[in-house]
Coordinates of C-alpha atoms in Angstrom, one line a residue:
M1 CA 106.4 94.5 83.6
I2 CA 109.0 94.5 86.4
E3 CA 110.3 91.1 87.2
S4 CA 113.3 92.0 89.4
I5 CA 114.4 94.9 91.5
A6 CA 117.9 95.8 92.8
V7 CA 118.4 98.7 95.3
E8 CA 121.5 100.0 97.0
N9 CA 121.9 102.7 99.7
Y10 CA 118.2 103.8 99.8
K11 CA 116.9 104.4 103.3
N12 CA 116.7 101.2 105.3
L13 CA 117.0 98.8 102.4
G14 CA 120.8 98.8 102.3
K15 CA 121.5 96.4 99.5
L16 CA 118.5 94.4 98.3
E17 CA 117.9 92.2 95.2
I18 CA 114.5 90.7 94.5
S19 CA 113.3 88.6 91.6
G20 CA 110.2 86.7 90.8
L21 CA 107.7 89.6 90.6
T22 CA 104.5 88.9 88.7
R23 CA 101.4 90.9 87.6
L24 CA 100.2 91.1 91.2
T25 CA 102.9 91.2 93.8
L26 CA 102.3 91.6 97.5
I27 CA 105.2 92.7 99.8
G28 CA 105.1 91.9 103.5
G29 CA 107.3 91.7 106.6
E30 CA 107.7 93.1 110.1
N31 CA 107.5 96.8 111.0
N32 CA 110.3 98.9 109.6
C33 CA 111.6 96.1 107.4
G34 CA 111.5 98.2 104.2
K35 CA 108.1 97.6 102.6
S36 CA 107.3 101.2 102.1
S37 CA 110.9 102.1 101.2
L38 CA 110.9 99.4 98.5
L39 CA 107.7 100.9 96.9
E40 CA 109.2 104.4 97.1
A41 CA 112.4 103.2 95.4
V42 CA 110.4 101.7 92.5
A43 CA 108.3 104.9 92.2
L44 CA 111.4 107.1 92.2
A45 CA 113.1 105.0 89.5
L46 CA 109.9 105.0 87.3
D47 CA 109.0 108.7 87.7
P48 CA 111.9 110.7 89.2
A49 CA 110.6 114.1 88.0
N50 CA 107.1 113.7 89.5
E51 CA 106.5 116.2 92.3
V52 CA 103.9 113.9 93.9
V53 CA 106.4 110.9 94.0
V54 CA 109.3 113.0 95.3
T55 CA 107.1 114.6 98.0
A56 CA 105.8 111.2 99.1
L57 CA 109.3 110.1 99.9
F58 CA 109.1 112.2 103.0
R59 CA 105.9 110.5 104.2
G60 CA 103.8 113.6 105.0
L61 CA 106.6 115.8 106.3
S62 CA 107.6 119.0 104.6
L63 CA 111.2 119.1 103.2
G64 CA 111.4 122.4 105.1
H65 CA 111.5 120.4 108.4
F66 CA 115.1 119.4 107.5
S67 CA 118.3 121.4 107.1
Q68 CA 119.6 118.8 104.6
P69 CA 116.4 117.0 103.4
W70 CA 118.0 114.7 100.8
L71 CA 120.2 113.0 103.4
N72 CA 117.0 111.3 104.6
L73 CA 116.9 109.2 101.4
F74 CA 120.4 107.7 101.9
A75 CA 121.1 104.7 104.0
N76 CA 122.4 105.7 107.4
F77 CA 122.2 109.4 106.2
Q78 CA 125.5 109.0 104.3
N79 CA 125.6 110.4 100.8
K80 CA 129.2 109.5 100.0
Q81 CA 127.9 106.5 98.0
P82 CA 125.0 107.0 95.5
I83 CA 121.6 105.5 95.6
R84 CA 121.2 102.9 92.8
I85 CA 117.9 101.4 91.6
T86 CA 117.5 99.0 88.8
L87 CA 114.3 97.6 87.4
S88 CA 114.4 94.6 85.0
P89 CA 113.7 93.6 82.3
I90 CA 112.2 97.0 81.5
D91 CA 115.9 98.3 81.7
I92 CA 115.4 101.3 84.0
H93 CA 118.4 102.5 86.0
L94 CA 118.4 105.4 88.5
L95 CA 121.4 106.9 90.2
A96 CA 120.9 109.5 92.9
S97 CA 123.9 111.4 94.4
K98 CA 125.1 114.6 95.9
P99 CA 125.7 117.0 93.0
T100 CA 129.2 117.9 92.0
R101 CA 130.4 121.5 91.7
A102 CA 130.2 121.2 87.9
D103 CA 126.6 119.9 88.2
L104 CA 125.6 122.8 90.3
Q105 CA 127.3 125.4 88.1
R106 CA 125.4 124.0 85.1
V107 CA 122.0 124.0 86.7
N108 CA 122.4 127.4 88.4
Q109 CA 122.9 128.9 84.9
N110 CA 119.5 127.6 83.9
P111 CA 117.4 130.7 82.8
Y112 CA 114.2 129.0 84.0
L113 CA 115.4 128.7 87.6
P114 CA 114.1 131.5 89.8
R115 CA 116.8 134.2 90.3
E116 CA 116.5 134.0 94.1
A117 CA 117.1 130.2 94.1
V118 CA 120.7 129.2 94.5
L119 CA 121.3 125.5 94.5
N120 CA 124.0 123.9 96.5
G121 CA 125.2 120.5 97.8
T122 CA 123.0 120.8 100.9
N123 CA 119.7 121.6 99.3
S124 CA 120.0 119.6 96.0
L125 CA 120.0 116.1 94.7
F126 CA 121.3 115.0 91.3
L127 CA 119.6 112.1 89.5
Q128 CA 120.6 110.2 86.4
S129 CA 117.8 108.2 84.8
R130 CA 118.6 105.7 82.1
M131 CA 116.1 103.7 80.2
G132 CA 117.7 101.5 77.5
E133 CA 120.0 103.8 75.5
S134 CA 118.3 107.0 76.7
Q135 CA 119.7 109.0 79.6
E136 CA 118.3 112.1 81.3
D137 CA 119.5 114.3 84.2
I138 CA 117.2 115.6 86.9
F139 CA 117.9 118.1 89.6
L140 CA 115.8 118.2 92.7
A141 CA 116.2 121.0 95.2
F142 CA 114.4 122.6 98.1
A143 CA 114.9 126.3 97.9
M144 CA 112.7 129.3 98.6
E145 CA 110.5 127.1 100.8
K146 CA 109.4 124.9 97.8
L147 CA 110.4 121.9 95.8
L148 CA 112.2 122.7 92.5
I149 CA 112.5 120.2 89.8
H150 CA 114.8 120.7 86.8
T151 CA 114.7 118.0 84.2
T152 CA 115.2 117.2 80.5
L153 CA 112.7 114.3 80.7
N154 CA 109.9 114.6 78.1
S155 CA 108.2 111.2 78.6
Q156 CA 105.1 110.7 80.8
P157 CA 105.7 107.4 82.7
N158 CA 102.6 105.2 82.8
I159 CA 102.6 104.7 86.6
A160 CA 100.7 105.7 89.7
Y161 CA 101.7 105.6 93.3
I162 CA 99.1 105.5 96.1
T163 CA 100.5 106.0 99.6
G164 CA 98.8 105.6 103.0
N165 CA 99.6 109.1 104.2
T166 CA 99.2 111.3 101.0
P167 CA 95.5 111.8 100.2
L168 CA 94.5 111.9 96.5
Q169 CA 93.8 115.5 95.5
L170 CA 90.2 116.1 94.4
S171 CA 91.5 117.6 91.1
R172 CA 93.4 114.4 90.3
M173 CA 90.4 112.2 91.1
N174 CA 88.2 114.4 88.8
E175 CA 90.9 114.1 86.1
L176 CA 90.9 110.3 86.3
F177 CA 87.1 110.1 86.4
S178 CA 86.7 112.4 83.4
A179 CA 89.3 110.6 81.4
A180 CA 87.6 107.3 81.9
T181 CA 84.2 108.8 81.2
M182 CA 85.2 110.4 77.9
Q183 CA 87.6 107.8 76.5
H184 CA 86.4 104.5 78.0
P185 CA 82.9 104.7 79.6
E186 CA 82.7 100.9 79.6
R187 CA 85.5 100.9 82.2
L188 CA 83.4 103.0 84.6
E189 CA 80.7 100.3 84.2
M190 CA 83.4 97.8 85.3
I191 CA 84.2 99.9 88.4
L192 CA 80.5 100.2 89.3
D193 CA 80.0 96.5 88.9
L194 CA 82.9 95.7 91.2
L195 CA 82.0 98.4 93.8
S196 CA 78.5 97.0 94.0
R197 CA 79.8 93.5 94.7
V198 CA 81.6 94.9 97.8
D199 CA 78.7 97.2 98.8
S200 CA 75.3 96.2 97.3
A201 CA 73.8 99.6 98.1
I202 CA 75.9 101.3 95.4
T203 CA 73.9 101.6 92.2
G204 CA 75.6 104.3 90.1
M205 CA 78.1 107.0 89.9
Q206 CA 78.6 110.3 88.0
L207 CA 80.5 113.6 88.1
L208 CA 78.4 116.4 89.7
S209 CA 78.9 120.0 90.5
P210 CA 76.7 120.9 93.5
G211 CA 78.8 123.9 94.4
S212 CA 81.9 125.5 92.8
T213 CA 83.8 122.2 92.5
S214 CA 83.0 119.0 90.5
M215 CA 83.5 115.6 92.2
P216 CA 82.4 112.0 91.6
Y217 CA 79.2 111.0 93.4
L218 CA 77.9 107.5 94.2
S219 CA 74.2 106.8 94.0
T220 CA 72.6 104.3 96.4
T221 CA 69.5 102.1 96.7
S222 CA 68.1 104.8 99.1
G223 CA 67.9 107.2 96.1
L224 CA 70.4 109.5 97.6
M225 CA 73.8 110.4 96.2
F226 CA 77.0 110.9 98.2
P227 CA 80.5 112.2 97.3
A228 CA 82.8 109.3 96.7
M229 CA 85.5 111.0 98.9
L230 CA 83.0 110.9 101.8
Q231 CA 82.5 107.2 101.7
G232 CA 84.0 104.9 104.3
D233 CA 87.7 104.3 104.0
G234 CA 87.3 100.8 102.4
I235 CA 85.0 101.8 99.6
K236 CA 87.0 105.0 99.0
R237 CA 90.2 103.0 98.9
L238 CA 88.8 100.5 96.4
F239 CA 87.3 103.3 94.2
I240 CA 90.6 105.2 94.1
I241 CA 92.6 102.0 93.2
L242 CA 90.1 101.0 90.5
L243 CA 90.0 104.5 89.1
H244 CA 93.8 104.5 88.7
L245 CA 93.8 101.0 87.2
V246 CA 91.3 101.8 84.4
N247 CA 93.5 104.7 83.4
L248 CA 96.8 102.7 83.5
E249 CA 96.5 100.4 80.5
G250 CA 99.9 98.6 80.3
G251 CA 101.2 100.5 83.3
I252 CA 102.3 100.0 86.8
L253 CA 100.4 100.7 90.0
L254 CA 102.2 101.0 93.4
V255 CA 100.0 100.9 96.6
D256 CA 101.3 101.2 100.1
E257 CA 99.1 99.4 102.7
I258 CA 96.7 98.3 100.1
D259 CA 94.1 96.9 102.5
H260 CA 94.0 100.1 104.6
G261 CA 90.5 100.8 105.9
L262 CA 89.0 97.6 104.5
H263 CA 87.0 95.2 106.7
H264 CA 88.3 91.6 106.5
S265 CA 84.8 90.4 105.3
S266 CA 85.2 92.4 102.0
L267 CA 88.8 91.5 101.2
V268 CA 88.0 88.5 98.9
Q269 CA 85.7 90.7 96.8
F270 CA 88.3 93.5 96.9
W271 CA 91.0 91.2 95.5
Q272 CA 88.6 89.7 92.9
A273 CA 88.1 93.3 91.7
I274 CA 91.8 94.2 91.7
S275 CA 92.8 91.0 89.8
R276 CA 90.1 91.4 87.2
V277 CA 90.8 95.0 86.3
A278 CA 94.6 94.5 86.4
A279 CA 94.2 91.6 84.0
A280 CA 91.8 93.5 81.7
M281 CA 94.2 96.6 81.7
Q282 CA 97.4 94.5 81.4
C283 CA 98.6 96.5 84.4
Q284 CA 101.0 95.4 87.1
V285 CA 100.2 96.0 90.8
L286 CA 102.9 96.1 93.5
A287 CA 101.5 96.6 97.0
S288 CA 102.5 96.2 100.6
T289 CA 100.5 94.6 103.4
H290 CA 101.1 93.3 107.0
S291 CA 97.7 91.6 107.2
Y292 CA 97.3 87.8 107.3
E293 CA 93.6 88.3 106.3
C294 CA 94.8 90.3 103.2
L295 CA 97.1 87.5 102.1
A296 CA 94.5 84.8 102.6
A297 CA 91.9 86.9 100.7
A298 CA 94.3 87.7 97.9
C299 CA 95.0 84.0 97.5
Q300 CA 91.3 83.2 97.4
G301 CA 90.3 86.2 95.3
C302 CA 93.0 85.8 92.7
K303 CA 92.6 82.1 92.0
E304 CA 91.4 82.9 88.4
I305 CA 94.9 84.3 87.6
G306 CA 96.8 81.8 89.8
E307 CA 100.5 82.1 88.9
D308 CA 100.2 85.9 88.3
L309 CA 100.1 86.4 92.1
T310 CA 103.3 86.4 94.2
Y311 CA 104.1 87.2 97.8
I312 CA 107.5 88.5 98.9
R313 CA 108.3 88.7 102.6
L314 CA 111.2 90.9 103.7
D315 CA 113.2 89.4 106.6
R316 CA 116.3 90.8 108.3
D317 CA 119.1 88.5 109.6
N318 CA 121.0 89.1 112.8
Q319 CA 123.3 91.5 111.0
G320 CA 120.4 93.6 109.8
N321 CA 120.7 92.5 106.2
L322 CA 117.5 92.0 104.2
N323 CA 116.7 88.5 102.9
P324 CA 113.6 88.4 100.7
K325 CA 111.6 85.2 100.7
I326 CA 109.6 84.5 97.6
Y327 CA 106.2 82.8 97.7
P328 CA 104.8 81.9 94.2
F329 CA 101.1 81.3 94.1
D330 CA 101.2 77.6 94.8
L331 CA 103.5 78.0 97.8
L332 CA 101.4 80.9 99.1
E333 CA 98.2 78.8 98.7
S334 CA 99.8 75.9 100.7
A335 CA 100.9 78.4 103.4
M336 CA 97.4 79.7 103.7
E337 CA 95.9 76.2 103.9
T338 CA 98.3 75.1 106.6
R339 CA 98.2 78.5 108.3
W340 CA 102.0 79.2 108.3
E341 CA 103.0 82.4 109.8
I342 CA 104.4 84.2 106.8
R343 CA 103.5 87.9 107.5

């Protein structure tokens, strides 16, 4: 579990150190304070060779929109100093920098690289990932109008990253649903129970193939079945989060704008569901929000786990430096009771 994060030179974070993270950690603050950037930095450190993670760093834009795409990841678009990300106590360190001439020569000799792709200091990014005593090199490049990833990493990090602007691919949803069905069907029962608490009309769920493609369907009290991906934003959001959690035993889930699409009246049940599944799976959840209702609901819905819920507010001083303020559960609860403005 991540208890502290240190970031240097990533996007608008500048230099940031945060401690006091717990099993459920909410991140808040004003617009453009770095909430999404912080989650991106953590995702990149945990899974630097994941195409979904790398693509999400550009927030829905294609790398092809930029002449030097990787500059967008560096603070003030300056890559003279590397990006550094450290996650403790799991001992993960990531360094991202402009590749040297020797780095480029080495990777351009890779026989698995397409012949037409020539990597250079403009279209490439060099990453060094260290976990404990193990260190791996990763090259990211945008060439031939596509993202190329060259890595010696063999491990499969136990993380998932859900963003607000990158929809979950149907194939990935089917993969998660099938994995839970075959390996842990009781976990799907847990999801169904929690979904029905938010929407009492939901009575069941199963994978169906009405056409050429399979997809999860939810059955209702009306006797009809509807594709899960065609549900309202709130139910779809909760379903996707729970589906990831039941497949992430002992892992880490990152969610940007976790309450997106959810009506305030269902937020307490939403947080009860998240806290119960996260505890059952021994999974850590780091999420962002800018909603007072979400904070209040999290405080109420997570009372069973108490000290495992923390809120971190990112504030900037007059010089533009980030100063995180940590609200452990007891302080967050007091803030909600007295209606402090802590968003």
